[in-house]
Amino acid sequence: MKGNKYMIKLKNVSKFYYSKGVIASGFTKINLEFKMGEFIAITGESGSGKSTLLNVISGLDTYEEGEMYVNSEETSHYLEKDWEDYRRKYIGNIYQNFNLINSYTVYQNIELVLILNGSSRKEAKPKVLELISKVGLTKFKRAKVSKLSGGQKQRVAIARALAKDVPIIIADEPTGNLDKRSADSIIKLLSELSKDKLVIIVTHNYEQIVAYATRKITMHDGKVLEDKKLKEVEYKRPEENNYKNINLFNKLRLGIINTFNIIPKFILLLIVYLFIIVSLMSEYSYFKKQEHENAKSGYNNIFIDTSEERIILKKKDKSNITNDDIDKISNLENINYVVKNDAIIDSTCFLNTTDDSYSIDGAPRNISMLSGKIDIGRLPENENEIVIEGDRNDYYLAKDYKKLMGKSYNLSADGSYNDPSAINNIKIVGIKYSRNDDKFSPYSQYKIYLSNNLINGLQRNISKTSSNITMNFLDHNIKLGRYDSEYKITSNKSVPKGSAFIAEYNKYDCPNENCINKPITLKVENLYYQDTINLSVAKYYNNKNITSVLELPNYSNDDYDGTIIYMSPSDYNKLYKDDSYQASIYVKDVKKLNTTIKKIDELGYETLSMKDVLIQSDITVVIRILRIIITIILVITLFFITYFVIKLILKSRNIYYTTVRMLGAPKKVARQLLIIELFNITNISCLVFGIILYLNKTKLINYELLSTINTYLELNDYIILYLILILLSFLISEKYAAKIFKKSVMNSYREEV
Ligand code: ADP
Ligand code: MG
């Protein structure tokens, strides 16, 4: 077929430039035919349209009018993708300014073309070496292109153009930047190496090329002025060039090479990424810290100890807590200690000397909760010995401790000075000074460490103050414990179990003035239990016989009170039990609180954690919302700052990616290379930051910010932040790619050079 003779044919082709509303003509109505084997010199004054013509023939730029045929195929309907294919299949370009990747070595520049067109590195190697040797640069194969002379660079460019094994070589003033000697050798090289190809060279210096050229075309003002055949050429069939796409492995490899290729760019990007990571992390951890502190700063009217470590626990069947329960819970992970009598924690206990010279109140604690060593005195050795903890500057503890420790005290949960159920003979044997940050209770300045036995006594005391007792006597229901109540109850060792001793005076209320054996029923009721105790009246007492009927040491006549009903200690203790119905658990690590609560729930207990009982004031809620908004604004601002900084840094990469496209890589591949490059930076900066965090954790370095991050961020948070970074990189590469690859290759290239 005759048409096949012409590799490329232009029919009335025109090219216009549109810029800022002005139309300029590149060339108009050009009619030309090129066939394989020709070596064509195009000359003409500057601005005559030579470069424009070459760019259109190369498929780097579009044309607006006429038709260009490639192998007799029309191209006016070509889309971006078809031009990509066309360039890969047919065109090798050589430029005046070489257009090499300066940060690559000679070898890498040539290898890149082969790899972008689907060769493996192994396949590429002999070809690359052969080409390097053909252009006489074997000695320089490992040299960075930026270190080469102009002539050497153009040799690399020729080798690169030939590497693809395409039928058409297009060179735009390849010797324009070279001295005469290098220029001569370049032209000679080109003519030798591309014997069977179609070569089109634009040159200012026709003399230089005349010995090799088979045809000379002169252009003037966008038109062909002269088209002169110099030599006869033999027609040669173009060789088929079968290219493949770059494989995934090589894409990754190129992406990695590009990441580290230009060290200043790498460092700059790393700094920017570290900056975002630090900003995001510090903002996020600061936010979590504030949330955390907020949670702590709430208030609650019922619980005094609202420390986060505390979990309150009850049994589902409302029964009392046994030592078995305590053992079961203590065996769980993350448990610091278990306080069986939780009611103690939120109560205050009182120590009064019998002469009322000293009165101390404090937060009762089990002696097992005492940590650290005692500052004065010793640890308790029997059940009635206690330790007191308070501020180092407290007058009593620091100056007056000798007197304090010399006294004997009554201990009760009721502040009143003559509490009959108070526990007597208590001795302070040790004093401990709190660390400054130990703010354990807003109400008491002391902690009082008690033995199990004393705790039980207090528990009984507390159940007394929190219980309602209704007495049924002579068919009357009487509420006890109120100030106006006609009756009171007290225990006394002289009363046998099941009996009650009443004042003789009360017998007048009984039928036949005889109350003996009359039943008294006591009903006790509190938050945790209800019980009924049946007594019967066994004896009367009066102000004369009282001291013989009852055991009353230190009794004086003034103390006589006829409203008291005496009962046995065992009945009394049944009324006011020392059983615990609610325990408190203190965890070791607050961060694992939720896991621990779940475990306790699974064991079948009801739990309540302190963070759930705290009430936030309105102002805290408002501040919190404000802070969330500020955080969001900050993150968005950060995103944009980063985007623009990275865009600026990447601008220097435009030339790389355009070159990659000129060498035949499709847009998709160029975009993927960009994404890989940013992903690498993301991962490296995350890794670097991770190492820094780790060093801070091991105290090799010490920054408060890093410590805050370490304290408040958990694995989940790190994963979320990592995903945000990956997303950020992805968005940036997509946006950037859309921008630089929107234009035709030539347009984006033009903007750079
Ligand atoms: P040559 O390579 O022969 O010096 P060019 O092909 O570069 O000439 O230019 C041909 C004409 O097209 C000139 O008039 C030039 O001003 C115009 N031209 C070239 N590139 C552009 C462009 N990007 N935008 C507008 N006009 C252009
Ligand atoms: Mg030009």
Coordinates of C-alpha atoms in Angstrom, one line a residue, residues 151-700:
G151 CA 28.2 17.2 25.2
Q152 CA 28.1 14.2 27.6
K153 CA 24.6 15.1 28.6
Q154 CA 23.4 15.1 25.0
R155 CA 25.0 11.7 24.5
V156 CA 23.0 10.4 27.4
A157 CA 19.9 12.0 25.8
I158 CA 20.7 10.2 22.5
A159 CA 21.2 6.9 24.3
R160 CA 17.9 7.4 26.1
A161 CA 16.0 8.2 22.9
L162 CA 17.4 5.1 21.3
A163 CA 16.7 2.9 24.4
K164 CA 13.1 2.6 23.5
D165 CA 13.8 1.3 20.1
V166 CA 11.2 3.5 18.4
P167 CA 11.1 4.3 14.7
I168 CA 11.2 8.1 15.0
I169 CA 13.8 10.2 16.6
I170 CA 12.9 13.9 17.0
A171 CA 15.6 16.3 18.1
D172 CA 15.0 20.0 18.7
E173 CA 18.3 21.9 18.3
P174 CA 20.2 19.1 20.0
T175 CA 23.5 21.0 19.5
G176 CA 22.3 24.4 20.4
N177 CA 24.0 24.4 23.8
L178 CA 27.2 22.7 22.6
D179 CA 30.6 23.9 21.4
K180 CA 31.4 23.1 17.8
R181 CA 33.5 20.0 18.4
S182 CA 30.9 18.3 20.7
A183 CA 28.1 19.4 18.3
D184 CA 29.9 17.7 15.4
S185 CA 30.4 14.5 17.3
I186 CA 26.7 14.5 18.5
I187 CA 25.4 14.8 14.9
K188 CA 27.8 12.1 13.7
L189 CA 26.6 9.8 16.5
L190 CA 23.0 10.5 15.8
S191 CA 23.4 9.7 12.1
E192 CA 25.3 6.5 12.9
L193 CA 23.0 5.2 15.5
S194 CA 19.7 5.9 13.8
K195 CA 20.4 4.7 10.3
D196 CA 17.2 2.8 9.7
K197 CA 15.0 5.3 11.6
L198 CA 13.2 8.5 10.6
V199 CA 15.2 11.3 12.1
I200 CA 14.0 14.9 12.2
I201 CA 16.4 17.5 13.5
V202 CA 15.8 21.2 14.0
T203 CA 19.1 23.1 13.7
H204 CA 20.3 26.6 13.4
N205 CA 23.5 25.3 11.9
Y206 CA 22.7 23.6 8.7
E207 CA 26.4 23.3 7.7
Q208 CA 26.9 21.0 10.6
I209 CA 24.3 18.5 9.4
V210 CA 24.6 18.8 5.6
A211 CA 26.9 15.8 5.3
Y212 CA 24.3 13.5 6.8
A213 CA 21.0 15.0 5.9
T214 CA 18.8 13.4 3.2
R215 CA 16.4 16.4 3.1
K216 CA 16.3 20.0 4.1
I217 CA 13.1 21.8 5.1
T218 CA 13.2 25.6 5.6
M219 CA 10.4 27.3 7.6
H220 CA 9.4 30.9 7.6
D221 CA 6.7 32.6 9.6
G222 CA 4.8 29.3 10.4
K223 CA 5.0 28.0 6.8
V224 CA 7.2 25.7 4.8
L225 CA 9.4 27.9 2.6
E226 CA 11.5 25.3 1.0
D227 CA 11.5 21.4 1.0
K228 CA 14.6 20.1 -0.7
K229 CA 15.6 16.4 -1.2
L230 CA 19.3 16.0 -0.9
K231 CA 19.7 12.2 -1.1
E232 CA 17.7 9.3 -2.3
V233 CA 16.5 7.0 0.6
E234 CA 15.6 3.5 0.6
Y235 CA 12.3 2.7 2.1
K236 CA 12.4 0.6 5.3
R237 CA 9.6 -1.0 7.2
P238 CA 9.2 0.4 10.6
E239 CA 10.0 -2.2 13.3
E240 CA 7.2 -3.0 15.6
N241 CA 7.8 -1.8 19.1
N242 CA 6.0 -3.9 21.6
Y243 CA 5.9 -2.2 24.9
K244 CA 4.4 -3.3 28.2
N245 CA 3.4 -1.3 31.3
I246 CA 5.8 -0.9 34.1
N247 CA 5.3 -3.7 36.7
L248 CA 4.3 -3.1 40.3
F249 CA 7.7 -4.0 41.7
N250 CA 9.5 -1.5 39.6
K251 CA 6.9 1.2 40.3
L252 CA 7.6 0.7 44.0
R253 CA 11.3 0.7 43.4
L254 CA 11.2 3.9 41.4
G255 CA 9.0 5.4 44.1
I256 CA 11.5 4.5 46.7
I257 CA 14.5 5.8 44.7
N258 CA 12.6 9.0 44.1
T259 CA 11.9 9.4 47.8
F260 CA 15.6 9.6 48.7
N261 CA 16.9 10.8 45.4
I262 CA 17.1 14.5 46.1
I263 CA 18.3 14.8 49.7
P264 CA 17.2 18.4 50.4
K265 CA 13.7 17.6 49.1
F266 CA 13.6 14.5 51.2
I267 CA 14.6 16.4 54.4
L268 CA 12.2 19.2 53.7
L269 CA 9.3 16.9 53.2
L270 CA 10.3 14.9 56.3
I271 CA 10.4 18.1 58.3
V272 CA 7.0 19.2 57.1
Y273 CA 5.5 15.7 57.8
L274 CA 7.1 15.7 61.3
F275 CA 5.6 19.1 61.8
I276 CA 2.1 17.9 61.0
I277 CA 2.6 14.8 63.1
V278 CA 3.8 16.7 66.1
S279 CA 1.0 19.3 65.7
L280 CA -1.7 16.8 65.3
M281 CA -0.4 14.6 68.1
S282 CA 0.1 17.4 70.5
E283 CA -3.3 18.9 69.7
Y284 CA -4.9 15.6 70.1
S285 CA -3.1 14.6 73.3
Y286 CA -3.7 18.0 74.8
F287 CA -7.4 17.6 74.0
K288 CA -7.5 14.2 75.6
K289 CA -5.6 15.5 78.6
Q290 CA -8.2 18.3 79.0
E291 CA -11.0 15.8 78.7
H292 CA -9.4 13.7 81.3
E293 CA -8.8 16.6 83.7
N294 CA -12.4 17.7 83.1
A295 CA -13.6 14.3 84.0
K296 CA -11.7 14.5 87.2
S297 CA -12.8 18.0 88.0
G298 CA -16.4 17.2 88.2
Y299 CA -18.1 17.0 91.6
N300 CA -20.4 14.7 93.4
N301 CA -22.2 15.2 96.7
I302 CA -22.2 11.6 97.8
F303 CA -18.7 10.4 97.2
I304 CA -15.8 12.1 98.9
D305 CA -13.1 10.0 97.2
T306 CA -13.8 10.6 93.5
S307 CA -10.4 9.4 92.3
E308 CA -10.6 7.8 88.9
E309 CA -8.9 4.6 90.1
R310 CA -11.9 3.8 92.2
I311 CA -14.7 1.4 91.1
I312 CA -17.6 0.8 93.4
L313 CA -19.1 -2.7 93.4
K314 CA -22.2 -4.3 94.7
K315 CA -23.6 -7.8 94.5
K316 CA -26.5 -8.3 92.1
D317 CA -28.5 -10.3 94.8
K318 CA -27.9 -7.4 97.3
S319 CA -26.2 -9.9 99.7
N320 CA -23.2 -8.9 101.8
I321 CA -19.7 -9.0 100.5
T322 CA -17.7 -11.9 101.7
N323 CA -14.0 -12.6 101.8
D324 CA -14.5 -15.0 98.9
D325 CA -15.8 -12.1 96.8
I326 CA -12.8 -10.0 97.8
D327 CA -10.4 -12.9 96.8
K328 CA -12.1 -13.4 93.5
I329 CA -11.8 -9.7 92.6
S330 CA -8.3 -9.3 94.0
N331 CA -7.1 -12.0 91.5
L332 CA -8.1 -10.0 88.5
E333 CA -5.5 -8.0 86.6
N334 CA -4.9 -4.3 87.2
I335 CA -6.2 -4.4 90.7
N336 CA -4.3 -2.3 93.2
Y337 CA -6.3 -3.1 96.3
V338 CA -9.9 -3.9 97.3
V339 CA -11.6 -2.1 100.1
K340 CA -14.3 -4.3 101.5
N341 CA -16.1 -1.6 103.4
D342 CA -16.7 1.0 100.8
A343 CA -18.9 3.1 103.1
I344 CA -15.8 3.9 105.1
I345 CA -14.2 5.6 102.2
D346 CA -16.8 8.3 101.9
S347 CA -17.3 8.9 105.5
T348 CA -15.4 10.8 108.1
C349 CA -14.2 9.3 111.4
F350 CA -13.6 11.1 114.6
L351 CA -11.0 10.7 117.3
N352 CA -11.8 12.3 120.6
T353 CA -9.7 12.1 123.7
T354 CA -11.8 11.2 126.7
D355 CA -11.0 14.5 128.3
D356 CA -12.0 16.3 125.1
S357 CA -8.7 18.0 124.8
Y358 CA -8.0 16.7 121.3
S359 CA -10.4 16.1 118.5
I360 CA -9.3 15.0 115.1
D361 CA -11.4 14.0 112.2
G362 CA -10.1 12.3 109.0
A363 CA -10.8 10.0 106.1
P364 CA -10.8 6.4 107.4
R365 CA -8.6 4.0 105.5
N366 CA -7.7 0.4 105.9
I367 CA -4.2 0.0 107.1
S368 CA -3.5 -2.2 104.0
M369 CA -3.9 1.0 101.9
L370 CA -1.0 2.6 103.6
S371 CA 1.9 2.9 101.1
G372 CA 5.4 4.1 101.6
K373 CA 7.1 4.3 105.0
I374 CA 6.1 5.9 108.2
D375 CA 7.8 9.2 109.1
I376 CA 7.3 9.2 112.9
G377 CA 6.7 6.3 115.2
R378 CA 5.9 2.8 113.9
L379 CA 3.3 0.6 112.2
P380 CA 0.4 -0.7 114.3
E381 CA 1.0 -3.9 116.3
N382 CA -2.5 -4.5 117.6
E383 CA -6.0 -3.8 116.6
N384 CA -6.4 -0.6 118.5
E385 CA -3.3 1.1 117.2
I386 CA -3.6 3.5 114.3
V387 CA -1.5 5.6 111.9
I388 CA -2.4 9.2 110.9
E389 CA -1.4 10.8 107.7
G390 CA -1.4 14.5 106.9
D391 CA 0.5 17.5 105.7
R392 CA 4.2 18.0 106.7
N393 CA 3.4 21.5 107.8
D394 CA 0.4 20.6 109.9
Y395 CA 0.9 21.9 113.4
Y396 CA -0.3 18.8 115.2
L397 CA 1.6 16.3 113.1
A398 CA 4.8 18.3 112.8
K399 CA 5.1 20.0 116.2
D400 CA 2.6 18.5 118.6
Y401 CA 3.0 14.9 117.7
K402 CA 4.4 13.7 121.0
K403 CA 1.3 14.8 122.9
L404 CA -0.9 13.6 120.1
M405 CA 0.6 10.2 120.3
G406 CA 0.5 10.1 124.1
K407 CA -3.3 10.2 124.3
S408 CA -6.0 7.6 124.3
Y409 CA -8.9 8.2 121.9
N410 CA -12.5 7.2 121.2
L411 CA -13.2 6.4 117.6
S412 CA -16.6 6.9 116.0
A413 CA -18.3 7.8 112.8
D414 CA -20.4 10.2 114.7
G415 CA -18.7 13.5 115.7
S416 CA -20.6 13.8 119.0
Y417 CA -18.6 13.7 122.2
N418 CA -20.3 11.0 124.1
D419 CA -21.2 8.5 121.4
P420 CA -22.1 5.4 123.4
S421 CA -21.1 3.2 120.4
A422 CA -17.7 4.8 120.1
I423 CA -14.7 2.4 120.2
N424 CA -12.4 3.2 123.2
N425 CA -8.7 3.0 123.9
I426 CA -7.4 4.0 120.5
K427 CA -3.7 4.9 120.3
I428 CA -1.9 6.8 117.5
V429 CA 1.4 5.0 117.0
G430 CA 2.6 6.3 113.6
I431 CA 2.6 9.5 111.6
K432 CA 3.1 9.8 107.9
Y433 CA 3.5 13.0 105.9
S434 CA 1.7 13.1 102.6
R435 CA 3.4 13.9 99.4
N436 CA 2.3 17.4 98.1
D437 CA 0.1 16.1 95.3
D438 CA -1.8 13.7 97.5
K439 CA -5.1 15.6 97.7
F440 CA -7.2 12.8 99.0
S441 CA -10.2 14.5 100.4
P442 CA -11.6 18.0 100.1
Y443 CA -13.2 17.7 103.6
S444 CA -10.6 16.2 105.9
Q445 CA -7.0 17.1 106.2
Y446 CA -6.0 13.7 107.6
K447 CA -6.2 10.1 106.6
I448 CA -6.6 7.7 109.5
Y449 CA -5.4 4.2 108.9
L450 CA -7.3 1.6 110.9
S451 CA -7.2 -2.2 111.5
N452 CA -9.8 -4.5 110.0
N453 CA -11.5 -4.7 113.4
L454 CA -11.7 -0.9 113.8
I455 CA -13.1 -0.7 110.2
N456 CA -15.8 -3.1 111.1
G457 CA -16.6 -1.1 114.2
L458 CA -16.9 2.0 112.1
Q459 CA -19.0 0.2 109.6
R460 CA -21.4 -0.7 112.4
N461 CA -21.3 2.9 113.5
I462 CA -22.1 4.0 110.0
S463 CA -24.9 1.6 109.6
K464 CA -26.2 3.0 112.8
T465 CA -26.3 6.5 111.5
S466 CA -27.8 5.4 108.2
S467 CA -30.5 3.0 109.6
N468 CA -34.1 3.5 110.5
I469 CA -35.3 1.5 113.4
T470 CA -39.0 1.1 114.1
M471 CA -39.9 -0.4 117.5
N472 CA -43.2 -2.1 118.1
F473 CA -44.1 -2.1 121.8
L474 CA -47.6 -2.5 123.2
D475 CA -49.1 -2.3 119.7
H476 CA -47.4 1.1 119.1
N477 CA -45.0 1.7 116.3
I478 CA -42.4 4.1 117.4
K479 CA -39.6 5.5 115.2
L480 CA -36.3 5.5 117.2
G481 CA -33.3 7.7 116.8
R482 CA -35.2 11.0 116.6
Y483 CA -34.7 13.7 119.2
D484 CA -38.3 13.7 120.3
S485 CA -38.4 9.9 120.5
E486 CA -39.8 8.4 123.7
Y487 CA -37.3 5.6 123.6
K488 CA -33.6 4.9 122.8
I489 CA -31.8 1.6 122.5
T490 CA -28.3 0.8 123.8
S491 CA -26.3 -2.4 124.3
N492 CA -25.2 -3.5 127.6
K493 CA -23.2 -6.6 128.5
S494 CA -25.5 -7.4 131.5
V495 CA -28.5 -8.0 129.3
P496 CA -28.9 -11.6 128.1
K497 CA -29.6 -12.4 124.4
G498 CA -33.2 -11.9 123.5
S499 CA -34.0 -9.8 126.5
A500 CA -34.7 -6.1 127.0
F501 CA -34.3 -4.1 130.3
I502 CA -36.7 -1.1 130.4
A503 CA -37.2 1.7 133.0
E504 CA -39.5 0.7 135.7
Y505 CA -41.5 3.9 135.1
N506 CA -42.7 2.4 131.7
K507 CA -44.6 -0.3 133.4
Y508 CA -47.6 2.0 133.9
D509 CA -48.2 1.8 130.1
C510 CA -48.5 -2.0 130.3
P511 CA -51.7 -3.8 131.0
N512 CA -51.9 -4.7 134.8
E513 CA -48.9 -2.5 135.2
N514 CA -46.8 -5.5 134.3
C515 CA -44.5 -5.4 131.3
I516 CA -42.4 -8.5 132.0
N517 CA -42.3 -10.9 129.1
K518 CA -44.0 -8.3 126.9
P519 CA -42.6 -8.5 123.3
I520 CA -40.6 -5.7 121.8
T521 CA -40.0 -6.0 118.0
L522 CA -37.3 -3.9 116.4
K523 CA -37.3 -3.5 112.6
V524 CA -34.1 -2.2 111.1
E525 CA -34.0 -0.8 107.6
N526 CA -31.2 0.9 105.6
L527 CA -29.8 1.1 102.1
Y528 CA -28.4 -2.4 102.3
Y529 CA -30.4 -4.6 104.5
Q530 CA -33.6 -5.0 106.6
D531 CA -34.0 -7.2 109.7
T532 CA -36.3 -7.9 112.5
I533 CA -35.2 -8.6 116.1
N534 CA -37.6 -9.9 118.7
L535 CA -36.9 -9.2 122.4
S536 CA -39.0 -9.6 125.5
V537 CA -38.9 -7.4 128.6
A538 CA -36.9 -9.2 131.3
K539 CA -36.2 -6.6 133.9
Y540 CA -36.9 -3.1 135.1
Y541 CA -34.3 -0.6 136.1
N542 CA -34.7 2.5 138.1
N543 CA -32.3 5.3 139.3
K544 CA -31.5 3.3 142.5
N545 CA -30.8 -0.1 141.1
I546 CA -29.4 0.8 137.7
T547 CA -25.7 0.3 138.6
S548 CA -26.4 -3.1 140.0
V549 CA -28.7 -4.3 137.2
L550 CA -26.4 -3.0 134.4
E551 CA -22.7 -2.7 133.9
L552 CA -22.1 1.0 133.8
P553 CA -18.6 2.2 134.6
N554 CA -18.2 5.9 135.2
Y555 CA -21.9 6.2 135.9
S556 CA -23.1 9.3 137.7
N557 CA -26.6 10.0 138.9
D558 CA -27.0 12.9 136.5
D559 CA -26.7 10.4 133.6
Y560 CA -29.9 8.6 134.4
D561 CA -32.2 8.4 131.4
G562 CA -35.4 6.5 131.7
T563 CA -36.1 6.4 127.9
I564 CA -33.3 3.9 127.3
I565 CA -34.1 0.3 126.5
Y566 CA -31.0 -1.9 127.1
M567 CA -30.3 -4.9 125.0
S568 CA -27.6 -7.5 124.6
P569 CA -24.5 -6.7 122.5
S570 CA -25.2 -9.6 120.2
D571 CA -28.8 -8.4 119.5
Y572 CA -27.5 -4.8 119.1
N573 CA -24.9 -6.0 116.7
K574 CA -27.5 -7.8 114.7
L575 CA -29.4 -4.5 114.4
Y576 CA -26.3 -2.6 113.4
K577 CA -24.3 -5.0 111.3
D578 CA -20.7 -4.6 110.4
D579 CA -21.3 -6.5 107.2
S580 CA -20.3 -4.7 104.0
Y581 CA -22.7 -4.5 101.2
Q582 CA -20.6 -2.3 98.9
A583 CA -16.9 -2.6 98.2
S584 CA -14.5 -0.3 96.4
I585 CA -11.7 -1.4 94.0
Y586 CA -8.7 0.7 93.2
V587 CA -7.1 -0.1 89.9
K588 CA -3.4 0.3 89.1
D589 CA -3.7 1.7 85.6
V590 CA -6.6 4.1 84.9
K591 CA -6.2 3.7 81.2
K592 CA -7.3 0.1 81.5
L593 CA -10.2 1.0 83.7
N594 CA -12.9 0.1 81.2
T595 CA -11.4 -3.4 80.6
T596 CA -11.2 -4.0 84.4
I597 CA -14.8 -2.9 84.8
K598 CA -15.9 -5.3 82.1
K599 CA -14.1 -8.1 83.8
I600 CA -15.8 -7.3 87.1
D601 CA -19.2 -7.1 85.4
E602 CA -18.5 -10.5 83.9
L603 CA -17.9 -12.0 87.4
G604 CA -21.5 -10.9 88.1
Y605 CA -21.1 -7.8 90.1
E606 CA -22.7 -4.4 89.7
T607 CA -20.2 -1.7 89.2
L608 CA -20.1 2.1 89.2
S609 CA -17.0 4.0 88.2
M610 CA -16.2 7.4 89.5
K611 CA -15.9 9.0 86.1
D612 CA -19.6 8.2 85.6
V613 CA -20.8 9.8 88.8
L614 CA -19.1 13.2 88.4
I615 CA -21.3 16.0 87.4
Q616 CA -19.9 18.6 85.1
S617 CA -20.8 22.2 85.7
D618 CA -22.4 24.1 82.8
I619 CA -19.4 26.2 82.1
T620 CA -17.2 23.2 81.7
V621 CA -19.5 21.8 79.1
V622 CA -19.4 25.1 77.2
I623 CA -15.6 25.3 77.4
R624 CA -15.5 21.7 76.2
I625 CA -17.6 22.4 73.1
L626 CA -15.5 25.5 72.3
R627 CA -12.4 23.4 72.6
I628 CA -13.7 20.8 70.2
I629 CA -14.5 23.5 67.7
I630 CA -11.0 25.1 68.1
T631 CA -9.4 21.7 67.6
I632 CA -11.3 21.1 64.4
I633 CA -10.4 24.5 63.1
L634 CA -6.8 23.9 63.9
V635 CA -6.7 20.6 62.2
I636 CA -8.3 22.0 59.1
T637 CA -5.9 25.0 59.1
L638 CA -3.0 22.6 59.5
F639 CA -4.2 20.6 56.5
F640 CA -4.2 23.6 54.3
I641 CA -0.8 24.9 55.4
T642 CA 0.6 21.5 54.8
Y643 CA -1.0 21.2 51.5
F644 CA 0.5 24.4 50.3
V645 CA 3.9 23.7 51.7
I646 CA 4.0 20.3 50.2
K647 CA 2.8 21.7 46.9
L648 CA 5.6 24.2 46.9
I649 CA 8.1 21.4 47.6
L650 CA 6.6 19.2 44.9
K651 CA 6.8 21.9 42.3
S652 CA 10.4 21.1 41.9
R653 CA 9.2 17.6 41.0
N654 CA 7.0 18.8 38.1
I655 CA 9.9 18.5 35.8
Y656 CA 10.6 15.0 36.9
Y657 CA 7.0 13.8 36.3
T658 CA 6.7 15.6 33.0
T659 CA 9.9 14.0 31.8
V660 CA 8.6 10.6 32.9
R661 CA 5.6 11.3 30.8
M662 CA 7.7 12.5 27.8
L663 CA 9.5 9.2 28.0
G664 CA 6.2 7.4 27.5
A665 CA 4.8 6.7 30.9
P666 CA 1.0 7.1 31.0
K667 CA -0.5 9.7 33.4
K668 CA -1.7 6.9 35.7
V669 CA 1.9 5.6 36.3
A670 CA 3.2 9.1 36.9
R671 CA 0.5 9.7 39.5
Q672 CA 1.1 6.4 41.2
L673 CA 4.8 7.2 41.4
L674 CA 3.9 10.4 43.1
I675 CA 1.6 8.7 45.6
I676 CA 4.3 6.1 46.4
E677 CA 6.8 8.9 47.0
L678 CA 4.5 10.7 49.5
F679 CA 3.5 7.4 51.2
N680 CA 7.1 6.7 51.8
I681 CA 7.6 10.0 53.4
T682 CA 4.6 9.5 55.5
N683 CA 5.8 6.1 56.8
I684 CA 9.3 7.3 57.3
S685 CA 8.2 10.3 59.3
C686 CA 5.8 8.2 61.4
L687 CA 8.7 5.8 62.1
V688 CA 11.0 8.6 63.0
F689 CA 8.4 10.1 65.3
G690 CA 7.7 6.6 66.8
I691 CA 11.4 6.3 67.6
I692 CA 11.5 9.7 69.2
L693 CA 8.4 8.8 71.3
Y694 CA 10.0 5.5 72.3
L695 CA 13.2 7.3 73.4
N696 CA 11.2 9.7 75.5
K697 CA 9.4 6.7 77.0
T698 CA 12.7 5.1 78.0
K699 CA 13.8 8.5 79.4
L700 CA 16.7 8.8 77.0

